[in-house]
Amino acid sequence: MQLVPDLFAAAQRGALAVPDEWMAEYRGLVIGAPGSPLSLVAVDGLLDIPGVRTSDRAALSRHGDVSGSDYLGARTVTLTIEAYGRERAELAAALDQVSAAFAPARPDAPLVFRFPGIAGGGVRFVAARVRKRGIPVNVEYSNGLAMVTVELYCSSPLIVDPAIRSHTTALPVPDSSGGGIRTPFRFPIKFGVPSERGVIRVTNDGSFPTYPRFIVRGPVTDPQIVNIATAESLTFKYTLLRGEWLDVDTYTHEALLNGTAPRFVTAGTGNTWLTCPPGITEFAFQGFRLDPGPAGDGASLTCEWVSAWV
């Protein structure tokens, strides 16, 4: 899932409205609050595995297939909501709120919930938009009870924590045993093992990899982000001056200079779009300092990430 600030800000506001279990919130509509005329009857699709896209190929001149990578498709969540009114006006008001919140043809909004046993049992959300809504008018309806069924389409299958975590580090100190280099160069040039300065430790509390957002600030030449455990790296053959930055979105595979001008990742087998798998991941920040002295200070790497479940 892309780390869209407005989406996560709305999810954080929604999280304040679901302090207890078996509650949900969507576009300001709170479902399952004590004394509320709206209660959840069933939620389908949160514990199900979304559809899987495969890249298998038929094996030529032999039996079977050649296995490829599997990718998750979109998730569909279906809510069954009971609306109750002791009087017609109370039922009508409850249904007006439901109709307003679950209106079609609107952009994604967070469905925030807290259900035991789902995604660690904490406050989580999925980015969803309304695709279907059904409210049958029957005998129960005439007696003040309406059963509402809402189908929500989630383009991202991930269930995520509303809190975006962030950590920033500077380039390693050139004189340290860990990293950074300074002029004059003497070959072979060795980066060494990065020290604590120059390392970002990411903790994904979920069960599925997530896509971090990196912000690289100058002054630095050829900045590089390295997964210390796997040696996978993301390198930019570019010089960032003081005051310039690269905004790197590993989900959309975009790198924008100063937030607007596209820049491209150098092609090569050692260059990859990094992810944050479940557990702890350490990213090292490396690059060439423009000045070996104090004037070369100021370069930094910021990593933003969330925990995610499937």
Tab-separated table of C-alpha atoms in Angstrom:
chain	number	residue	atom	x	y	z
A	1	MET	CA	0.000	0.000	0.000
A	2	GLN	CA	1.215	3.479	-0.849
A	3	LEU	CA	1.789	5.746	2.152
A	4	VAL	CA	-0.724	8.455	1.211
A	5	PRO	CA	-0.671	11.098	3.995
A	6	ASP	CA	-4.363	12.079	3.685
A	7	LEU	CA	-5.496	8.450	3.795
A	8	PHE	CA	-3.471	7.674	6.910
A	9	ALA	CA	-4.518	10.923	8.583
A	10	ALA	CA	-8.169	9.925	8.058
A	11	ALA	CA	-7.403	6.454	9.436
A	12	GLN	CA	-5.824	7.955	12.538
A	13	ARG	CA	-8.909	10.088	13.115
A	14	GLY	CA	-11.094	7.033	12.640
A	15	ALA	CA	-9.000	5.085	15.145
A	16	LEU	CA	-10.091	7.513	17.866
A	17	ALA	CA	-13.712	6.508	17.228
A	18	VAL	CA	-13.148	2.755	17.749
A	19	PRO	CA	-11.865	2.428	21.330
A	20	ASP	CA	-13.488	-0.974	21.882
A	21	GLU	CA	-13.570	-4.298	20.079
A	22	TRP	CA	-16.267	-5.134	17.525
A	23	MET	CA	-16.430	-1.539	16.332
A	24	ALA	CA	-15.776	-0.038	12.889
A	25	GLU	CA	-15.693	3.404	11.300
A	26	TYR	CA	-16.028	4.553	7.680
A	27	ARG	CA	-16.253	8.176	6.503
A	28	GLY	CA	-17.303	9.340	9.974
A	29	LEU	CA	-19.943	6.622	10.456
A	30	VAL	CA	-19.292	4.637	13.646
A	31	ILE	CA	-20.760	1.129	13.748
A	32	GLY	CA	-21.110	-0.924	16.923
A	33	ALA	CA	-20.808	1.837	19.521
A	34	PRO	CA	-22.722	1.289	22.782
A	35	GLY	CA	-26.287	2.585	22.416
A	36	SER	CA	-25.915	3.074	18.672
A	37	PRO	CA	-28.778	2.038	16.340
A	38	LEU	CA	-26.116	0.463	14.082
A	39	SER	CA	-24.429	-2.843	14.897
A	40	LEU	CA	-22.298	-5.291	12.952
A	41	VAL	CA	-23.859	-8.637	12.145
A	42	ALA	CA	-21.106	-10.084	9.928
A	43	VAL	CA	-17.848	-9.087	8.248
A	44	ASP	CA	-16.652	-11.198	5.322
A	45	GLY	CA	-13.340	-10.929	3.514
A	46	LEU	CA	-10.921	-9.764	6.210
A	47	LEU	CA	-9.633	-13.210	7.168
A	48	ASP	CA	-9.889	-14.559	3.615
A	49	ILE	CA	-6.890	-14.722	1.300
A	50	PRO	CA	-7.438	-12.269	-1.585
A	51	GLY	CA	-7.296	-13.482	-5.148
A	52	VAL	CA	-3.837	-14.534	-6.326
A	53	ARG	CA	-2.273	-13.575	-9.669
A	54	THR	CA	0.245	-16.154	-10.832
A	55	SER	CA	3.005	-15.942	-13.411
A	56	ASP	CA	3.225	-19.692	-14.020
A	57	ARG	CA	4.102	-20.846	-17.531
A	58	ALA	CA	3.292	-24.062	-19.307
A	59	ALA	CA	6.271	-26.409	-19.463
A	60	LEU	CA	7.083	-27.079	-23.125
A	61	SER	CA	7.413	-30.671	-24.274
A	62	ARG	CA	6.966	-32.022	-20.772
A	63	HIS	CA	4.326	-32.379	-18.082
A	64	GLY	CA	3.348	-29.664	-15.625
A	65	ASP	CA	4.002	-25.937	-15.339
A	66	VAL	CA	7.023	-23.795	-14.563
A	67	SER	CA	6.237	-21.964	-11.330
A	68	GLY	CA	6.535	-18.191	-11.271
A	69	SER	CA	5.969	-15.552	-8.633
A	70	ASP	CA	2.555	-15.133	-7.023
A	71	TYR	CA	1.032	-11.720	-6.375
A	72	LEU	CA	-2.050	-10.832	-4.372
A	73	GLY	CA	-4.964	-9.158	-6.100
A	74	ALA	CA	-7.613	-6.861	-4.672
A	75	ARG	CA	-9.578	-7.655	-1.533
A	76	THR	CA	-13.383	-7.536	-1.234
A	77	VAL	CA	-14.891	-6.878	2.203
A	78	THR	CA	-18.612	-7.319	2.792
A	79	LEU	CA	-20.298	-5.716	5.821
A	80	THR	CA	-23.674	-6.780	7.128
A	81	ILE	CA	-25.082	-4.026	9.354
A	82	GLU	CA	-28.234	-4.081	11.439
A	83	ALA	CA	-30.015	-0.743	11.676
A	84	TYR	CA	-32.658	-0.501	14.368
A	85	GLY	CA	-35.133	2.213	15.209
A	86	ARG	CA	-37.726	2.272	17.980
A	87	GLU	CA	-39.576	4.825	15.905
A	88	ARG	CA	-39.730	5.439	12.177
A	89	ALA	CA	-37.820	8.681	12.516
A	90	GLU	CA	-34.977	6.952	14.364
A	91	LEU	CA	-34.676	4.244	11.706
A	92	ALA	CA	-34.850	6.826	8.912
A	93	ALA	CA	-32.071	8.878	10.523
A	94	ALA	CA	-29.855	5.793	10.906
A	95	LEU	CA	-30.383	4.794	7.277
A	96	ASP	CA	-29.651	8.335	6.110
A	97	GLN	CA	-26.276	8.130	7.870
A	98	VAL	CA	-25.558	4.742	6.314
A	99	SER	CA	-26.509	5.945	2.831
A	100	ALA	CA	-24.337	9.053	3.160
A	101	ALA	CA	-21.266	7.157	4.384
A	102	PHE	CA	-21.565	4.288	1.914
A	103	ALA	CA	-22.279	6.368	-1.174
A	104	PRO	CA	-20.879	5.017	-4.458
A	105	ALA	CA	-18.464	6.616	-6.943
A	106	ARG	CA	-16.226	8.152	-4.267
A	107	PRO	CA	-12.460	7.686	-3.788
A	108	ASP	CA	-10.847	5.307	-1.334
A	109	ALA	CA	-11.400	5.921	2.367
A	110	PRO	CA	-10.172	3.954	5.387
A	111	LEU	CA	-12.430	1.303	6.872
A	112	VAL	CA	-11.096	1.360	10.433
A	113	PHE	CA	-11.901	-1.532	12.744
A	114	ARG	CA	-10.869	-3.417	15.848
A	115	PHE	CA	-11.734	-7.116	15.810
A	116	PRO	CA	-10.124	-9.729	18.063
A	117	GLY	CA	-7.908	-12.187	16.216
A	118	ILE	CA	-7.597	-10.057	13.077
A	119	ALA	CA	-4.235	-8.404	12.353
A	120	GLY	CA	-3.061	-8.733	15.925
A	121	GLY	CA	-6.341	-7.534	17.398
A	122	GLY	CA	-5.377	-3.859	17.310
A	123	VAL	CA	-6.915	-0.899	15.490
A	124	ARG	CA	-6.304	-1.514	11.779
A	125	PHE	CA	-7.721	-0.363	8.456
A	126	VAL	CA	-8.102	-1.202	4.797
A	127	ALA	CA	-8.394	1.398	2.032
A	128	ALA	CA	-11.809	0.783	0.483
A	129	ARG	CA	-14.470	2.195	-1.801
A	130	VAL	CA	-18.136	1.248	-2.093
A	131	ARG	CA	-19.122	-1.006	-4.973
A	132	LYS	CA	-22.508	-2.349	-3.800
A	133	ARG	CA	-25.124	-1.521	-1.167
A	134	GLY	CA	-28.324	-3.408	-0.472
A	135	ILE	CA	-31.174	-2.490	1.914
A	136	PRO	CA	-34.192	-4.759	1.411
A	137	VAL	CA	-37.609	-3.351	2.275
A	138	ASN	CA	-39.499	-6.236	3.899
A	139	VAL	CA	-41.489	-7.205	7.002
A	140	GLU	CA	-38.514	-6.603	9.298
A	141	TYR	CA	-38.068	-3.161	7.758
A	142	SER	CA	-41.670	-2.277	8.526
A	143	ASN	CA	-41.064	-3.268	12.145
A	144	GLY	CA	-38.065	-0.938	12.518
A	145	LEU	CA	-35.246	-3.337	11.608
A	146	ALA	CA	-33.219	-2.965	8.405
A	147	MET	CA	-30.403	-5.275	7.284
A	148	VAL	CA	-27.816	-3.383	5.262
A	149	THR	CA	-25.257	-5.184	3.097
A	150	VAL	CA	-22.286	-3.197	1.797
A	151	GLU	CA	-19.589	-4.511	-0.546
A	152	LEU	CA	-16.267	-2.679	-0.340
A	153	TYR	CA	-13.508	-2.956	-2.934
A	154	CYS	CA	-9.937	-2.716	-1.615
A	155	SER	CA	-7.366	-2.292	-4.392
A	156	SER	CA	-4.634	-3.056	-1.858
A	157	PRO	CA	-5.133	-6.391	-0.069
A	158	LEU	CA	-3.095	-5.264	2.936
A	159	ILE	CA	-4.541	-4.662	6.388
A	160	VAL	CA	-2.374	-1.966	7.920
A	161	ASP	CA	-1.661	-0.095	11.132
A	162	PRO	CA	-2.851	3.537	10.916
A	163	ALA	CA	0.394	4.784	12.495
A	164	ILE	CA	3.174	5.673	10.036
A	165	ARG	CA	6.548	5.134	11.680
A	166	SER	CA	9.598	7.190	10.752
A	167	HIS	CA	13.307	7.201	11.486
A	168	THR	CA	16.154	9.380	10.209
A	169	THR	CA	19.908	8.834	10.103
A	170	ALA	CA	22.951	10.675	8.767
A	171	LEU	CA	25.863	9.413	6.705
A	172	PRO	CA	28.437	7.429	8.691
A	173	VAL	CA	31.298	9.480	10.109
A	174	PRO	CA	34.287	9.278	7.710
A	175	ASP	CA	36.773	8.602	10.523
A	176	SER	CA	34.680	5.814	12.048
A	177	SER	CA	35.432	2.152	11.487
A	178	GLY	CA	32.039	1.706	9.938
A	179	GLY	CA	31.558	3.751	6.817
A	180	GLY	CA	31.827	6.901	4.821
A	181	ILE	CA	34.859	7.807	2.753
A	182	ARG	CA	36.895	10.956	2.344
A	183	THR	CA	39.491	12.374	-0.004
A	184	PRO	CA	42.195	11.733	-1.021
A	185	PHE	CA	40.956	8.379	-2.363
A	186	ARG	CA	43.300	5.428	-1.999
A	187	PHE	CA	42.360	2.261	-3.825
A	188	PRO	CA	40.875	-0.142	-3.110
A	189	ILE	CA	38.129	1.992	-1.540
A	190	LYS	CA	36.295	0.119	1.232
A	191	PHE	CA	33.036	1.164	2.829
A	192	GLY	CA	33.354	-1.319	5.675
A	193	VAL	CA	30.476	-2.300	7.964
A	194	PRO	CA	28.251	0.687	8.781
A	195	SER	CA	28.226	1.922	12.346
A	196	GLU	CA	25.003	2.788	14.215
A	197	ARG	CA	25.178	6.188	12.572
A	198	GLY	CA	24.096	5.530	9.031
A	199	VAL	CA	21.739	2.654	9.899
A	200	ILE	CA	17.930	2.665	10.147
A	201	ARG	CA	16.282	-0.206	12.014
A	202	VAL	CA	12.749	-0.929	10.803
A	203	THR	CA	10.274	-3.117	12.713
A	204	ASN	CA	7.301	-4.526	10.842
A	205	ASP	CA	4.989	-6.016	13.482
A	206	GLY	CA	2.741	-7.560	10.844
A	207	SER	CA	2.817	-10.739	8.796
A	208	PHE	CA	3.415	-9.372	5.287
A	209	PRO	CA	6.081	-7.203	3.599
A	210	THR	CA	5.368	-3.497	3.232
A	211	TYR	CA	6.712	-0.817	0.918
A	212	PRO	CA	8.712	1.931	2.638
A	213	ARG	CA	9.103	5.522	1.555
A	214	PHE	CA	12.634	6.954	1.614
A	215	ILE	CA	13.637	10.622	1.642
A	216	VAL	CA	17.310	11.271	0.836
A	217	ARG	CA	18.618	14.765	1.568
A	218	GLY	CA	21.854	16.298	0.325
A	219	PRO	CA	24.653	17.118	0.170
A	220	VAL	CA	25.647	13.653	-1.073
A	221	THR	CA	26.800	11.987	-4.292
A	222	ASP	CA	25.523	8.581	-5.452
A	223	PRO	CA	23.356	7.910	-2.383
A	224	GLN	CA	22.724	4.241	-1.707
A	225	ILE	CA	20.308	2.401	0.588
A	226	VAL	CA	21.384	-1.153	1.447
A	227	ASN	CA	19.532	-3.958	3.216
A	228	ILE	CA	22.325	-5.121	5.518
A	229	ALA	CA	21.018	-8.685	5.840
A	230	THR	CA	20.399	-9.406	2.149
A	231	ALA	CA	22.800	-6.913	0.492
A	232	GLU	CA	19.948	-5.734	-1.732
A	233	SER	CA	20.440	-2.075	-2.560
A	234	LEU	CA	18.812	0.957	-4.107
A	235	THR	CA	21.348	3.310	-5.714
A	236	PHE	CA	20.976	6.679	-7.424
A	237	LYS	CA	23.740	7.910	-9.714
A	238	TYR	CA	23.083	11.498	-8.843
A	239	THR	CA	24.474	14.372	-6.793
A	240	LEU	CA	22.172	16.079	-4.314
A	241	LEU	CA	23.275	19.548	-3.257
A	242	ARG	CA	22.453	21.044	0.102
A	243	GLY	CA	18.727	21.745	0.254
A	244	GLU	CA	17.856	19.154	-2.395
A	245	TRP	CA	16.150	15.849	-1.705
A	246	LEU	CA	14.882	12.692	-3.381
A	247	ASP	CA	11.418	11.392	-2.479
A	248	VAL	CA	11.494	7.640	-3.188
A	249	ASP	CA	8.253	5.623	-3.178
A	250	THR	CA	9.052	1.913	-3.375
A	251	TYR	CA	5.381	1.035	-3.994
A	252	THR	CA	4.894	3.171	-7.103
A	253	HIS	CA	8.575	2.869	-8.135
A	254	GLU	CA	8.879	6.653	-8.324
A	255	ALA	CA	11.799	8.860	-7.366
A	256	LEU	CA	11.133	12.608	-7.421
A	257	LEU	CA	13.766	15.312	-7.067
A	258	ASN	CA	12.495	17.947	-4.634
A	259	GLY	CA	9.097	16.227	-4.784
A	260	THR	CA	8.406	17.084	-8.453
A	261	ALA	CA	11.072	16.144	-11.034
A	262	PRO	CA	11.356	12.395	-11.851
A	263	ARG	CA	14.712	10.687	-11.472
A	264	PHE	CA	15.507	7.141	-12.479
A	265	VAL	CA	17.090	4.205	-10.732
A	266	THR	CA	20.302	2.908	-12.308
A	267	ALA	CA	19.605	-0.384	-14.033
A	268	GLY	CA	21.483	-3.446	-12.809
A	269	THR	CA	21.091	-6.753	-11.036
A	270	GLY	CA	22.185	-5.225	-7.735
A	271	ASN	CA	19.510	-2.531	-7.792
A	272	THR	CA	16.087	-3.412	-6.436
A	273	TRP	CA	13.051	-1.727	-4.909
A	274	LEU	CA	13.413	-2.483	-1.217
A	275	THR	CA	10.659	-3.785	1.066
A	276	CYS	CA	10.178	-4.193	4.825
A	277	PRO	CA	9.474	-7.880	5.521
A	278	PRO	CA	7.934	-8.969	8.836
A	279	GLY	CA	10.312	-8.550	11.747
A	280	ILE	CA	13.382	-6.307	11.920
A	281	THR	CA	15.146	-4.930	8.839
A	282	GLU	CA	18.249	-2.741	8.901
A	283	PHE	CA	18.940	-0.293	6.085
A	284	ALA	CA	22.396	1.277	5.694
A	285	PHE	CA	22.775	4.759	4.241
A	286	GLN	CA	25.916	5.168	2.120
A	287	GLY	CA	27.267	7.700	-0.325
A	288	PHE	CA	30.127	10.057	-1.167
A	289	ARG	CA	30.486	13.209	0.883
A	290	LEU	CA	30.907	16.367	-1.193
A	291	ASP	CA	33.343	17.732	1.367
A	292	PRO	CA	35.380	15.644	3.825
A	293	GLY	CA	35.117	18.290	6.528
A	294	PRO	CA	32.192	19.810	8.459
A	295	ALA	CA	30.889	21.390	5.243
A	296	GLY	CA	30.046	17.903	4.024
A	297	ASP	CA	27.653	17.250	6.895
A	298	GLY	CA	23.909	17.481	6.510
A	299	ALA	CA	23.074	14.493	4.297
A	300	SER	CA	20.371	12.284	5.773
A	301	LEU	CA	18.094	9.356	5.026
A	302	THR	CA	14.526	9.158	6.351
A	303	CYS	CA	12.502	5.952	6.169
A	304	GLU	CA	8.731	5.860	6.654
A	305	TRP	CA	6.910	2.547	6.963
A	306	VAL	CA	3.896	0.761	8.445
A	307	SER	CA	3.100	-2.725	9.720
A	308	ALA	CA	0.834	-4.842	7.509
A	309	TRP	CA	-1.099	-8.101	7.611
A	310	VAL	CA	-2.877	-10.302	5.063
